[in-house]
PDB file of C-alpha atoms and ligand atoms in Angstrom:
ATOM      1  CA  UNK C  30       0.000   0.000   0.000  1.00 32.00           C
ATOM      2  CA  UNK C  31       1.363   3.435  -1.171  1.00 36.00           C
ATOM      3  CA  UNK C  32       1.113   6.505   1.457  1.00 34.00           C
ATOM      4  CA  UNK C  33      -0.144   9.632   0.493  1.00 35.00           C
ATOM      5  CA  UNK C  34      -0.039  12.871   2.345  1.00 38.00           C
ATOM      6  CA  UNK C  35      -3.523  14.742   2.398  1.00 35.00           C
ATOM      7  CA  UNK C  36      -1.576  17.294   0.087  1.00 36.00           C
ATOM      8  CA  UNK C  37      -0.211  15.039  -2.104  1.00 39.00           C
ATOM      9  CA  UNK C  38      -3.832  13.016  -2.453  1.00 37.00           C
ATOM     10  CA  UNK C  39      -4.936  16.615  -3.232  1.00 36.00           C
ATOM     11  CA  UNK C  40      -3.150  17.308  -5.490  1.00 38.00           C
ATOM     12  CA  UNK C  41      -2.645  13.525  -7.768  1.00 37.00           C
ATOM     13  CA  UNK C  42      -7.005  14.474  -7.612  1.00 36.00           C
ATOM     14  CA  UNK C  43      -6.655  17.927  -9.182  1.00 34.00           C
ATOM     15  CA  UNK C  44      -4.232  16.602 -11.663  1.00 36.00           C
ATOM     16  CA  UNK C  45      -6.451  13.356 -12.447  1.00 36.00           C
ATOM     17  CA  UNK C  46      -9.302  16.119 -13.348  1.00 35.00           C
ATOM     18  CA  UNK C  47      -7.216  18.469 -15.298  1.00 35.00           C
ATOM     19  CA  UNK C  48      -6.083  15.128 -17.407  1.00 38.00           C
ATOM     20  CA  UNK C  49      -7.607  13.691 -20.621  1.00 35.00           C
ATOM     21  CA  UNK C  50      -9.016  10.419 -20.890  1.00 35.00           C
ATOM     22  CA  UNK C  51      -5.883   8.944 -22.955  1.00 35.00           C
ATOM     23  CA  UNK C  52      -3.707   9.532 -20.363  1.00 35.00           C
ATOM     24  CA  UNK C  53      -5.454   6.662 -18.037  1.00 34.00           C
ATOM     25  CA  UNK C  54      -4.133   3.573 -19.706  1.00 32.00           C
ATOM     26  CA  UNK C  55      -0.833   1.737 -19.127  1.00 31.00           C
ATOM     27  CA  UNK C  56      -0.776   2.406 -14.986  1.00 33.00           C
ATOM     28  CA  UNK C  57       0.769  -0.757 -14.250  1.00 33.00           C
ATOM     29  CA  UNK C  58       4.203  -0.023 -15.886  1.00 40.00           C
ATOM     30  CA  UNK C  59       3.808   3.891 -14.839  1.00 48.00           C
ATOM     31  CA  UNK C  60       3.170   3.026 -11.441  1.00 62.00           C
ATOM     32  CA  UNK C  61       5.627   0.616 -10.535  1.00 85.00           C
ATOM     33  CA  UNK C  62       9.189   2.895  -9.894  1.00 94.00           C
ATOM     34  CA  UNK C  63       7.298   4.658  -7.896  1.00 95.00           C
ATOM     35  CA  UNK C  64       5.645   2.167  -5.959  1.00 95.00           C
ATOM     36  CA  UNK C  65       9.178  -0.058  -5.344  1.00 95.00           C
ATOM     37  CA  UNK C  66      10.417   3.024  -3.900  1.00 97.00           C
ATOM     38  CA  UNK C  67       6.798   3.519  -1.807  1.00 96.00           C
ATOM     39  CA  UNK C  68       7.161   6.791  -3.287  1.00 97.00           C
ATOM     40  CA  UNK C  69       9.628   7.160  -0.653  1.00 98.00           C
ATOM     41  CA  UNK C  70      13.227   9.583  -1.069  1.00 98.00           C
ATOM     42  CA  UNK C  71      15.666   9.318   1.988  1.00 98.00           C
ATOM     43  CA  UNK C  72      17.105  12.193   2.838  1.00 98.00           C
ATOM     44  CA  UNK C  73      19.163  13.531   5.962  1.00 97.00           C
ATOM     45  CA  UNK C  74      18.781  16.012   8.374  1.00 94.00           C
ATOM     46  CA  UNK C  75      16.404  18.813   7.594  1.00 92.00           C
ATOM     47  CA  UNK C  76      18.531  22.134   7.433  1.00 93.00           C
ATOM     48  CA  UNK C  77      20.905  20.341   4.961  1.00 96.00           C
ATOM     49  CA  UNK C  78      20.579  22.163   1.640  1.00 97.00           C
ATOM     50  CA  UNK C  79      20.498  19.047   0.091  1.00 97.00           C
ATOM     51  CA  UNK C  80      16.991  18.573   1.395  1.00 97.00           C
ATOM     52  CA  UNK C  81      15.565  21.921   0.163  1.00 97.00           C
ATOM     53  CA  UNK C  82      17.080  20.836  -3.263  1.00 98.00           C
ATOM     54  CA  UNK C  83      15.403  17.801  -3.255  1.00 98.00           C
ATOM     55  CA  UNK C  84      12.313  19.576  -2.240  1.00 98.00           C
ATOM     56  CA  UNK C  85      12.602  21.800  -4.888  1.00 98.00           C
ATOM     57  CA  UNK C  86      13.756  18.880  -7.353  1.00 98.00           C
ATOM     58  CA  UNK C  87       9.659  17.258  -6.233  1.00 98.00           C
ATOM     59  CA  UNK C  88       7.957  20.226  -7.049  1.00 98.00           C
ATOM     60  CA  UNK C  89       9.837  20.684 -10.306  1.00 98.00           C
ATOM     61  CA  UNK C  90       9.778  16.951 -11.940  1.00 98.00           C
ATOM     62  CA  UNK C  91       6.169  16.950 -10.351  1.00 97.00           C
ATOM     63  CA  UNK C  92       6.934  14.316  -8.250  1.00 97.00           C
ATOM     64  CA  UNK C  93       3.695  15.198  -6.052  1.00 95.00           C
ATOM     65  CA  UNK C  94       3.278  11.743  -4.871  1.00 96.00           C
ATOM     66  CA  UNK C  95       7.145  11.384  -3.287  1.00 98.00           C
ATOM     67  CA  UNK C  96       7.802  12.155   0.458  1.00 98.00           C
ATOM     68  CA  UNK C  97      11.199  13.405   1.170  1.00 98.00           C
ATOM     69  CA  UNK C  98      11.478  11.640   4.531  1.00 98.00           C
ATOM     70  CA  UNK C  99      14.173  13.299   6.972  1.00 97.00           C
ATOM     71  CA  UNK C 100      16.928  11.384   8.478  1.00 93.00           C
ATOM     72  CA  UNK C 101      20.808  11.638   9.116  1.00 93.00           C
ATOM     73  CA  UNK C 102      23.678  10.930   6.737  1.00 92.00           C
ATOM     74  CA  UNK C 103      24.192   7.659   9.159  1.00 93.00           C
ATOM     75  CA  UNK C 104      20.670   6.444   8.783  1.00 96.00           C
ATOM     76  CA  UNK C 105      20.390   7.569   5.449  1.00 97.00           C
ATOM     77  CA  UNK C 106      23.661   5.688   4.323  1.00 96.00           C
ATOM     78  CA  UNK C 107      22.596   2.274   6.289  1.00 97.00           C
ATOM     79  CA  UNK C 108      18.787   2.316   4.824  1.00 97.00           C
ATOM     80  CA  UNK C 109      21.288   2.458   1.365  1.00 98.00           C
ATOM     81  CA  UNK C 110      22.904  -0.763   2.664  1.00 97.00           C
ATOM     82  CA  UNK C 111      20.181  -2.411   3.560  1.00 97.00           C
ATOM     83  CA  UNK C 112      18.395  -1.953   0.126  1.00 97.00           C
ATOM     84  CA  UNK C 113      21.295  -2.706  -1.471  1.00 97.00           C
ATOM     85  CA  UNK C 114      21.728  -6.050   0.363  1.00 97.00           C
ATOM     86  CA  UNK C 115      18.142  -6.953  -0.824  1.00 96.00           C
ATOM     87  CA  UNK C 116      18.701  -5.574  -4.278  1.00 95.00           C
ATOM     88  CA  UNK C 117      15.704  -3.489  -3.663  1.00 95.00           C
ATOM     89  CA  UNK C 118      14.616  -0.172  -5.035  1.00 97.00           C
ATOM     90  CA  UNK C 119      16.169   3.162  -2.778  1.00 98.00           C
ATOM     91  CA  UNK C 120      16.537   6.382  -3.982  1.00 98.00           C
ATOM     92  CA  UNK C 121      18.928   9.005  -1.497  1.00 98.00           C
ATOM     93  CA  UNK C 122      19.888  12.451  -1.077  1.00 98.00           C
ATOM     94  CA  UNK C 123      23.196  11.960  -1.895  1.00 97.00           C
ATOM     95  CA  UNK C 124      26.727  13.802  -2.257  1.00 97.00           C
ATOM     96  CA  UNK C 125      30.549  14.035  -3.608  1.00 96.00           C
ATOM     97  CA  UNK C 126      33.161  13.696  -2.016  1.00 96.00           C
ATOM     98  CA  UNK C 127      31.387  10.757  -0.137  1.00 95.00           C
ATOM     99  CA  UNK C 128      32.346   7.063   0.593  1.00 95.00           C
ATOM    100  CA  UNK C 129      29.291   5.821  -0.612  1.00 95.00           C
ATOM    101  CA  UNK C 130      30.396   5.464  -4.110  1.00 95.00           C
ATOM    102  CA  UNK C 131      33.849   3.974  -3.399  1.00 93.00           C
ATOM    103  CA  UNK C 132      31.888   1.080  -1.203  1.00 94.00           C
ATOM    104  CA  UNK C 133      28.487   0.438  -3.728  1.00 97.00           C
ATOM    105  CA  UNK C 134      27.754   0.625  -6.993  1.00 97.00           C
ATOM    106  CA  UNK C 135      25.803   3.567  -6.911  1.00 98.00           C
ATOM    107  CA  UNK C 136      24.288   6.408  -9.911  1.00 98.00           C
ATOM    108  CA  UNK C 137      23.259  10.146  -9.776  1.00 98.00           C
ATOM    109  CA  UNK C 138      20.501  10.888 -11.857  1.00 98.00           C
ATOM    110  CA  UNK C 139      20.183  12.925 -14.300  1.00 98.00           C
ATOM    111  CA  UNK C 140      18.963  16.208 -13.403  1.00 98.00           C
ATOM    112  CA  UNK C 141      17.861  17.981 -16.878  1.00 98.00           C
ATOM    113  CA  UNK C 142      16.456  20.645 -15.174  1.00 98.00           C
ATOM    114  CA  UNK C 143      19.418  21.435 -12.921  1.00 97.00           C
ATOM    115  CA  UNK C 144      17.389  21.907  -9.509  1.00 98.00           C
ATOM    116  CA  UNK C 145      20.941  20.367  -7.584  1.00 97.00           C
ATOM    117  CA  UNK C 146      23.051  22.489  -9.780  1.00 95.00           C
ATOM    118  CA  UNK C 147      26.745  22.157 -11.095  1.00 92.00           C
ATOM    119  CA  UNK C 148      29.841  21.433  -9.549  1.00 94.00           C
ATOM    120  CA  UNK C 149      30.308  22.829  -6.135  1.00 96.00           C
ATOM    121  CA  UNK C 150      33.167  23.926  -4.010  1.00 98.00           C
ATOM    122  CA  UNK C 151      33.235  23.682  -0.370  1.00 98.00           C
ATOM    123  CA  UNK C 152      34.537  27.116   1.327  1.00 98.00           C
ATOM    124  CA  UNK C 153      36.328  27.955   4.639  1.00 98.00           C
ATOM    125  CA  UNK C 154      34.824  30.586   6.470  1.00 98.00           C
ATOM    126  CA  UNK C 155      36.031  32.622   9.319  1.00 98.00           C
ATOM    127  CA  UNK C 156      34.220  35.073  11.766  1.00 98.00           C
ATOM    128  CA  UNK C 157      34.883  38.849  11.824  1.00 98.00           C
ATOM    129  CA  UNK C 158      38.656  39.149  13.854  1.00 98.00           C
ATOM    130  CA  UNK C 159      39.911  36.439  13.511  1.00 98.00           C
ATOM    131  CA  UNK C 160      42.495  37.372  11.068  1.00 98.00           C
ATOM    132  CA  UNK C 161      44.045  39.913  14.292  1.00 98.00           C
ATOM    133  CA  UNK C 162      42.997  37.529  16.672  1.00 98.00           C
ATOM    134  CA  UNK C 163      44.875  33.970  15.124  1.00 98.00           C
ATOM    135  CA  UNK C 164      46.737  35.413  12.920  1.00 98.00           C
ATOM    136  CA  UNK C 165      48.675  32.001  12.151  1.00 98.00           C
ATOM    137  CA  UNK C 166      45.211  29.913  12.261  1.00 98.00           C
ATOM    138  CA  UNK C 167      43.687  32.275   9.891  1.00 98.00           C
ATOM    139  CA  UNK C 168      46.310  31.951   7.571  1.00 98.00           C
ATOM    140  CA  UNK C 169      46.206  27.967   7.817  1.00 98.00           C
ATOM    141  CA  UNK C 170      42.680  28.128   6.925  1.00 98.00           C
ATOM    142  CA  UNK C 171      43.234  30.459   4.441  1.00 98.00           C
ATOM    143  CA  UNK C 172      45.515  28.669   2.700  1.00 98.00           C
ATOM    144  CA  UNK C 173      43.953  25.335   3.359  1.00 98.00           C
ATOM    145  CA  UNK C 174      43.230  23.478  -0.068  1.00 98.00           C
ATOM    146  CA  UNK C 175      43.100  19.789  -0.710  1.00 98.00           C
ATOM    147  CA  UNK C 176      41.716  17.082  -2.980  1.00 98.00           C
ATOM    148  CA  UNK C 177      38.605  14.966  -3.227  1.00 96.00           C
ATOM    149  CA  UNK C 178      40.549  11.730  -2.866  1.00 96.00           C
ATOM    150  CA  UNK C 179      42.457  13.273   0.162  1.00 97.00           C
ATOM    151  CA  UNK C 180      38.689  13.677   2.064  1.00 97.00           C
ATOM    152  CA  UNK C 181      37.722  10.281   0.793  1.00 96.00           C
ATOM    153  CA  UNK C 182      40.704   8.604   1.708  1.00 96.00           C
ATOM    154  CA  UNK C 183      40.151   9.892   5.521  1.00 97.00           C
ATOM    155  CA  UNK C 184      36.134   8.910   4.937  1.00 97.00           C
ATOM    156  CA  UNK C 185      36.507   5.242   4.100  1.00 96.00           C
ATOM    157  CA  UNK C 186      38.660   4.766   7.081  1.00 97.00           C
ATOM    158  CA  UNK C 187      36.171   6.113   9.635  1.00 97.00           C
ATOM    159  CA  UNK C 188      33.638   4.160   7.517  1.00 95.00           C
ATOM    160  CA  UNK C 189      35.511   0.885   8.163  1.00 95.00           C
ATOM    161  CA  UNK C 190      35.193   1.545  12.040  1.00 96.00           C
ATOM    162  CA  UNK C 191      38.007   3.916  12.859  1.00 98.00           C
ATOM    163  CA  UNK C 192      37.758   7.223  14.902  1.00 98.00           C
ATOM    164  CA  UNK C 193      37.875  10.541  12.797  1.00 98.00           C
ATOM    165  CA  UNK C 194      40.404  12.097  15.131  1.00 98.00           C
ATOM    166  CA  UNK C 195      42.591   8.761  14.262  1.00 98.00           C
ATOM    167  CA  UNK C 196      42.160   8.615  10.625  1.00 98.00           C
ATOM    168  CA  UNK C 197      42.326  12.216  10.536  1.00 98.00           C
ATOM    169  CA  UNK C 198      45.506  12.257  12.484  1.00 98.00           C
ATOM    170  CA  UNK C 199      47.373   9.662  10.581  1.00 98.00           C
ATOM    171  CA  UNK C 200      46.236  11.355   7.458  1.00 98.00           C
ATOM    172  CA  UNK C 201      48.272  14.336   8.375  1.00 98.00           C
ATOM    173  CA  UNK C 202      51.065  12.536   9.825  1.00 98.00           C
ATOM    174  CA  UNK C 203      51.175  10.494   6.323  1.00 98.00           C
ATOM    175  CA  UNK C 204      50.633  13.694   4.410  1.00 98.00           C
ATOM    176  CA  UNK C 205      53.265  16.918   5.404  1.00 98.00           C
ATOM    177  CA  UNK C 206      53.879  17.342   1.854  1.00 98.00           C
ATOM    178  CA  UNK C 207      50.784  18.258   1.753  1.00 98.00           C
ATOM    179  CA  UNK C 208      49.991  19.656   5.016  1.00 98.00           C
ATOM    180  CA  UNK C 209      53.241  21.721   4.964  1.00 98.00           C
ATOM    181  CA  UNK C 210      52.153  23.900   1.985  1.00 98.00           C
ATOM    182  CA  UNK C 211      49.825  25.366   3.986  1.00 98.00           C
ATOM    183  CA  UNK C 212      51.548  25.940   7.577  1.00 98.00           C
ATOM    184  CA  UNK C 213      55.222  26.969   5.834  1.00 96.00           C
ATOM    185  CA  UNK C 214      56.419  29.573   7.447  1.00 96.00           C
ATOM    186  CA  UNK C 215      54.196  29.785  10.445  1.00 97.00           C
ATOM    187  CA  UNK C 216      55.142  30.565  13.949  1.00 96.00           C
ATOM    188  CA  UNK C 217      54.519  27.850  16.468  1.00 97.00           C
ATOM    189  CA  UNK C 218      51.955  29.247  19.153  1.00 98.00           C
ATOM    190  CA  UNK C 219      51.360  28.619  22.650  1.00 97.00           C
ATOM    191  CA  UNK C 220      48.223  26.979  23.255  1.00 97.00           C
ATOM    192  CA  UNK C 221      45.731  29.535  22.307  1.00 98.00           C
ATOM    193  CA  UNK C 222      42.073  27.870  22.084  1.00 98.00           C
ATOM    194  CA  UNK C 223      40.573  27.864  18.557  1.00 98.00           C
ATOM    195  CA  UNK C 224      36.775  26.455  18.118  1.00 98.00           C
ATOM    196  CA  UNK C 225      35.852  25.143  14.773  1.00 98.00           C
ATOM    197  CA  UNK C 226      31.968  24.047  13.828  1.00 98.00           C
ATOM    198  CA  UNK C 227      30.952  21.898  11.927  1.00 98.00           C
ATOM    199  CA  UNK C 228      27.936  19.430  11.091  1.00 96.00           C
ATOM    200  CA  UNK C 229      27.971  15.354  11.423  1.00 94.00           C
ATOM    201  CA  UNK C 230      28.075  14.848   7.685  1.00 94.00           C
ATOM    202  CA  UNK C 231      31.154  11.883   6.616  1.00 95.00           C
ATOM    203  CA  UNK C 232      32.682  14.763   4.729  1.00 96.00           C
ATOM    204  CA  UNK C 233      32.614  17.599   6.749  1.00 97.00           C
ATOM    205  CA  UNK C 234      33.489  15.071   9.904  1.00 97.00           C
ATOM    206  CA  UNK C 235      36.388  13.886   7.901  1.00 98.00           C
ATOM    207  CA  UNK C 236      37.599  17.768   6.773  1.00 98.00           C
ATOM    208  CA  UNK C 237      36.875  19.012  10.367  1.00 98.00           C
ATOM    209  CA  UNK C 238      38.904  16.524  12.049  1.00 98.00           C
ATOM    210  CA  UNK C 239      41.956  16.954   9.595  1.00 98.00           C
ATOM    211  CA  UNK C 240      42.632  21.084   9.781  1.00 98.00           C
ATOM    212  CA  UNK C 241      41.586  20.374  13.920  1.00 98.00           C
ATOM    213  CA  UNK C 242      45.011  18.405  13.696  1.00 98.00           C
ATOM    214  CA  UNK C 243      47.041  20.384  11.623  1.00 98.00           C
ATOM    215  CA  UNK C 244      46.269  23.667  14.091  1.00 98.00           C
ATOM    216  CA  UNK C 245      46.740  21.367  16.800  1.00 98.00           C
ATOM    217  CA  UNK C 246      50.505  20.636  15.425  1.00 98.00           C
ATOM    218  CA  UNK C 247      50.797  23.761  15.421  1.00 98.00           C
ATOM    219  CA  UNK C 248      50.310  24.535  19.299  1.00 98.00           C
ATOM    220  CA  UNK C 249      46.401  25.189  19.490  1.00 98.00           C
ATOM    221  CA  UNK C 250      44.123  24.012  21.871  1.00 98.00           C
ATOM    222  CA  UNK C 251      41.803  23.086  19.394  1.00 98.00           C
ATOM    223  CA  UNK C 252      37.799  22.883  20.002  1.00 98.00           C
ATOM    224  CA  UNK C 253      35.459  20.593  17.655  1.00 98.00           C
ATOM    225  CA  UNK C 254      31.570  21.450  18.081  1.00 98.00           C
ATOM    226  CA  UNK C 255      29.321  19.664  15.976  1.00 97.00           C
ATOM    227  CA  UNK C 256      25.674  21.808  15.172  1.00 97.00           C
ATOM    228  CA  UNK C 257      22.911  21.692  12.846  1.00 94.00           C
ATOM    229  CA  UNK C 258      23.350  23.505   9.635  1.00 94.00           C
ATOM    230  CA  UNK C 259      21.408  26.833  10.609  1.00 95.00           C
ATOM    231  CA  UNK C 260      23.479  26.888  13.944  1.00 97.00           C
ATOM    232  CA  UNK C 261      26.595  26.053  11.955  1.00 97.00           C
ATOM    233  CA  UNK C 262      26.386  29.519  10.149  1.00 98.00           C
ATOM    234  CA  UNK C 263      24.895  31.326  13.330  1.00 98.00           C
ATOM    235  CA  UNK C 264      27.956  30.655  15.260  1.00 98.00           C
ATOM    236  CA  UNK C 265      30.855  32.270  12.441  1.00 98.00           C
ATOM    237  CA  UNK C 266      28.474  34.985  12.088  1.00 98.00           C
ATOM    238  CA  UNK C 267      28.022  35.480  16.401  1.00 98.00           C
ATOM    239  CA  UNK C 268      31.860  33.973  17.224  1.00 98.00           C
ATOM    240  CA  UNK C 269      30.791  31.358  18.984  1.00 98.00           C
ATOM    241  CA  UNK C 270      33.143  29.478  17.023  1.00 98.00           C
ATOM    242  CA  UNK C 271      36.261  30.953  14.992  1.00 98.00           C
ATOM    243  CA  UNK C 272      35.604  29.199  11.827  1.00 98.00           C
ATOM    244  CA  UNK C 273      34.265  26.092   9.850  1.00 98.00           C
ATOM    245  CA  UNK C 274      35.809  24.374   6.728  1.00 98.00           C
ATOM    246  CA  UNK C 275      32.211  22.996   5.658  1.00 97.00           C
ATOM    247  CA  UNK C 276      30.166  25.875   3.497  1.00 97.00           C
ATOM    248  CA  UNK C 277      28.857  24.338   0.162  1.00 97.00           C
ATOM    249  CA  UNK C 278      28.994  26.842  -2.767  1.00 97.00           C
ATOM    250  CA  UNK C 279      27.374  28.741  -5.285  1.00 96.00           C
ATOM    251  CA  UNK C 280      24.495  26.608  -4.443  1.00 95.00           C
ATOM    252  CA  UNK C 281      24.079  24.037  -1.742  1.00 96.00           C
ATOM    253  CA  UNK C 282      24.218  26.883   0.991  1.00 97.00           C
ATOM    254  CA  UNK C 283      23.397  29.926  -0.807  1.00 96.00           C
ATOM    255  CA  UNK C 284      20.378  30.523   1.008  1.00 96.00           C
ATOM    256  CA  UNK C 285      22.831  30.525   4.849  1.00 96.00           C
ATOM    257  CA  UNK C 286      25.585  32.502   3.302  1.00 97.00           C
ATOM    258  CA  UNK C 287      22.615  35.050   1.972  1.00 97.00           C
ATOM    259  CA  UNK C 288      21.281  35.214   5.476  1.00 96.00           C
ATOM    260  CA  UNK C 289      24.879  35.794   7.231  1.00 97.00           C
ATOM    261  CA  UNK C 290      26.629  38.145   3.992  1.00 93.00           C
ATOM    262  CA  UNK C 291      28.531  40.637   5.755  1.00 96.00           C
ATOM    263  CA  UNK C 292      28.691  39.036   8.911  1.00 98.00           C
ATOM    264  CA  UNK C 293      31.640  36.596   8.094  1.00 98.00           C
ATOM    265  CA  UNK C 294      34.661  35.903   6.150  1.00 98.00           C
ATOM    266  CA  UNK C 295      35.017  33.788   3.144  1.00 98.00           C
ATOM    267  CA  UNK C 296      38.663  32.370   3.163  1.00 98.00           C
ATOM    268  CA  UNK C 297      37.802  30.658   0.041  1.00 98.00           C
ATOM    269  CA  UNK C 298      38.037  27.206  -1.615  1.00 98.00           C
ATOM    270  CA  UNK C 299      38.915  24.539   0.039  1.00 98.00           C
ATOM    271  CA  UNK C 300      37.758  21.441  -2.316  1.00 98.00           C
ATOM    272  CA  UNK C 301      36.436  21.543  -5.738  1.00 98.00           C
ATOM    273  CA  UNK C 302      34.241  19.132  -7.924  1.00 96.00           C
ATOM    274  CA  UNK C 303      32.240  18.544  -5.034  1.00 97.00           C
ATOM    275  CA  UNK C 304      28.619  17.787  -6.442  1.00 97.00           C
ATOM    276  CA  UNK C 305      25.022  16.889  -5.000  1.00 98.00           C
ATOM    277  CA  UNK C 306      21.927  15.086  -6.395  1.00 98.00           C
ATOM    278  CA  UNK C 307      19.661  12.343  -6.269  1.00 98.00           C
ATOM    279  CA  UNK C 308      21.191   9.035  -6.305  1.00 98.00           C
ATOM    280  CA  UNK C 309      19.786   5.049  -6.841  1.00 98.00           C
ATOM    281  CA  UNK C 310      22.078   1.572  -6.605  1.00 98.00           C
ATOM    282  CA  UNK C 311      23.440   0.840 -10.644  1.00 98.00           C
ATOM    283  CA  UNK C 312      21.363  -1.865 -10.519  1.00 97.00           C
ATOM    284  CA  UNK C 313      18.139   0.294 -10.547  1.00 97.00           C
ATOM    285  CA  UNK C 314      16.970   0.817 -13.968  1.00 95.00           C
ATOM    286  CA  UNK C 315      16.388   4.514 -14.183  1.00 97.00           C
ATOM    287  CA  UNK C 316      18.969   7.147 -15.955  1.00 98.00           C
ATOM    288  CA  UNK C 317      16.904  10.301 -14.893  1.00 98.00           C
ATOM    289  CA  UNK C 318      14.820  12.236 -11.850  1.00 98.00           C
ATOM    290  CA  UNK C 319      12.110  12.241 -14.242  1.00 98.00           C
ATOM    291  CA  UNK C 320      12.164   8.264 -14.295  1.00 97.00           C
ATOM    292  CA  UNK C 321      10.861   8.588 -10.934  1.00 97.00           C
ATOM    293  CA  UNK C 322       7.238   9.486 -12.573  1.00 94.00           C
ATOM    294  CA  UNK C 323       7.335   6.140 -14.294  1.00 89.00           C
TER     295      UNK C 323
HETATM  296  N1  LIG I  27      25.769  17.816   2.304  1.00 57.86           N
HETATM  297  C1  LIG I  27      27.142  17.571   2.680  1.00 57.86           C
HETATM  298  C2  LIG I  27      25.504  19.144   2.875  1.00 57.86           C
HETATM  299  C3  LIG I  27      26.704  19.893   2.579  1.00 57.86           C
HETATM  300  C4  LIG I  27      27.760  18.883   2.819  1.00 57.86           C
HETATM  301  C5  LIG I  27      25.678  17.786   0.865  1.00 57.86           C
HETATM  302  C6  LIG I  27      24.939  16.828   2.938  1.00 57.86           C
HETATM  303  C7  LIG I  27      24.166  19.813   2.613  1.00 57.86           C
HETATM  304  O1  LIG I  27      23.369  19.274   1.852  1.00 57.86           O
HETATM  305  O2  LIG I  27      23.900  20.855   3.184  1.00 57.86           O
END
């Protein structure tokens, strides 16, 4: 049995009535992606902008009949296990750099209209100060800049059970060439306390962790604080925390950097190529978002 939302019932009625008799045949092979996914799309937590893209991505491919149920990247990412231990249909909110597609065989799909956008680069943003405050951390963060597989490399370890701090740490150790190109020439310091936000996404936990080592190497008494993704921007813009390598760009976030403009600092890219979307196991049979009417 399918679920529909009062809404949703609403408005499959009004578009039954505005339709023409010849569009009433064939239901059984319209109905059925929809109904192996029980018109279902797993998403994560609510303030991700993923989720207002996929939002936005239902009312454009007129996917009235879909719920966009809310969840976390862990539960989202283990109801994509599950499914794909049954072969069964799934369709996720789901993002690049992410471990997901090193570990299954996993599609985006096409999104002709472009509701999740192009290529995306994740920014480093800093409060107001901080540049007279932590001199030496702003300028790590400002020159911070690394690589997809970098992030993923760090990901897949905590996926296979280890903590982030550890994987993160032994990623640095492992990595001065790279690490070094962005503390050369900085002064040690002397334990000054440094608090960087950021929300429980595999990337962002992974990214976090890493530049919370390398200012730690460095002498800081470094502070981690996970938030939701509205309090994530509230606390650059208040000072609550000092900075957060996590900020998804030109589109994922647009709407939290237009809230806070003016109120922090964008040190700039930190990752490129970075992409979200809607994606399905290889194995499901549908290219395209608007598949999902079929
Ligand atoms: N994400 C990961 C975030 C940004 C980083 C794609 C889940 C979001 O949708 O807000």
């Amino acid at each position: 049995m399918k679920k529909l939302s009062l809404v949703a019932a609403l408005s499959l009625a009004l578009f039954a009535a505005g339709c023409s008799s010849d569009e009433t045949g064939g239901e059984a092979g319209t109905g059925s992606i929809g109904e192996q996914l029980d018109f279902t799309i797993t998403g994560i937590d609510a303030g991700a902008g993923i989720m207002a893209a996929a939002e936005e991505a239902i009312e454009q491919y007129g996917l009235d009949e879909y719920t966009l149920q809310p969840s976390s990247d862990a539960a989202m990412t283990s109801a994509l296990d599950n499914a794909i231990r049954n072969e069964e249909a799934i369709v996720v909110t789901g993002w690049t750099p992410h471990w997901k597609f090193a570990k299954y065989d996993v599609k985006y799909l096409e999104d002709p209209k472009g509701v999740f956008g192009e290529a995306e680069q994740i920014h480093t943003f800093a409060r107001i100060g901080l540049d007279t405050d932590l001199p030496e951390a702003y300028e790590i963060l400002s020159n911070f800049h690394w690589e997809q597989e970098h992030m993923g490399a760090i990901m897949i370890e905590v996926n296979e059970g280890k903590a982030p701090e550890i994987a993160a740490a032994e990623w640095v150790e492992n990595n001065q060439d790279i690490v070094s190109t962005w503390t050369d020439g900085i002064q040690p310091v002397d334990g000054d306390s440094i608090t960087l936000s950021f929300v429980a996404w595999d990337s962002e936990i992974a990214s976090t962790h890493m530049i919370g080592k390398v200012l730690e190497d460095v002498g800081y008494d470094v502070t981690l604080t996970p938030l939701e993704p509205g309090p994530l921007w509230a606390s650059i813009a208040t000072g609550a925390a000092d900075a957060m390598v996590s900020a998804w760009l030109p589109g994922t976030h647009a709407a939290y950097l237009e809230d806070y403009e003016g109120e922090i600092v964008d040190l700039g890219v930190n990752l490129e190529g970075a992409k979200i979307g809607l994606v399905v196991p290889a194995y499901m049979d549908i290219d395209s978002i608007e598949d999902l009417l079929e």
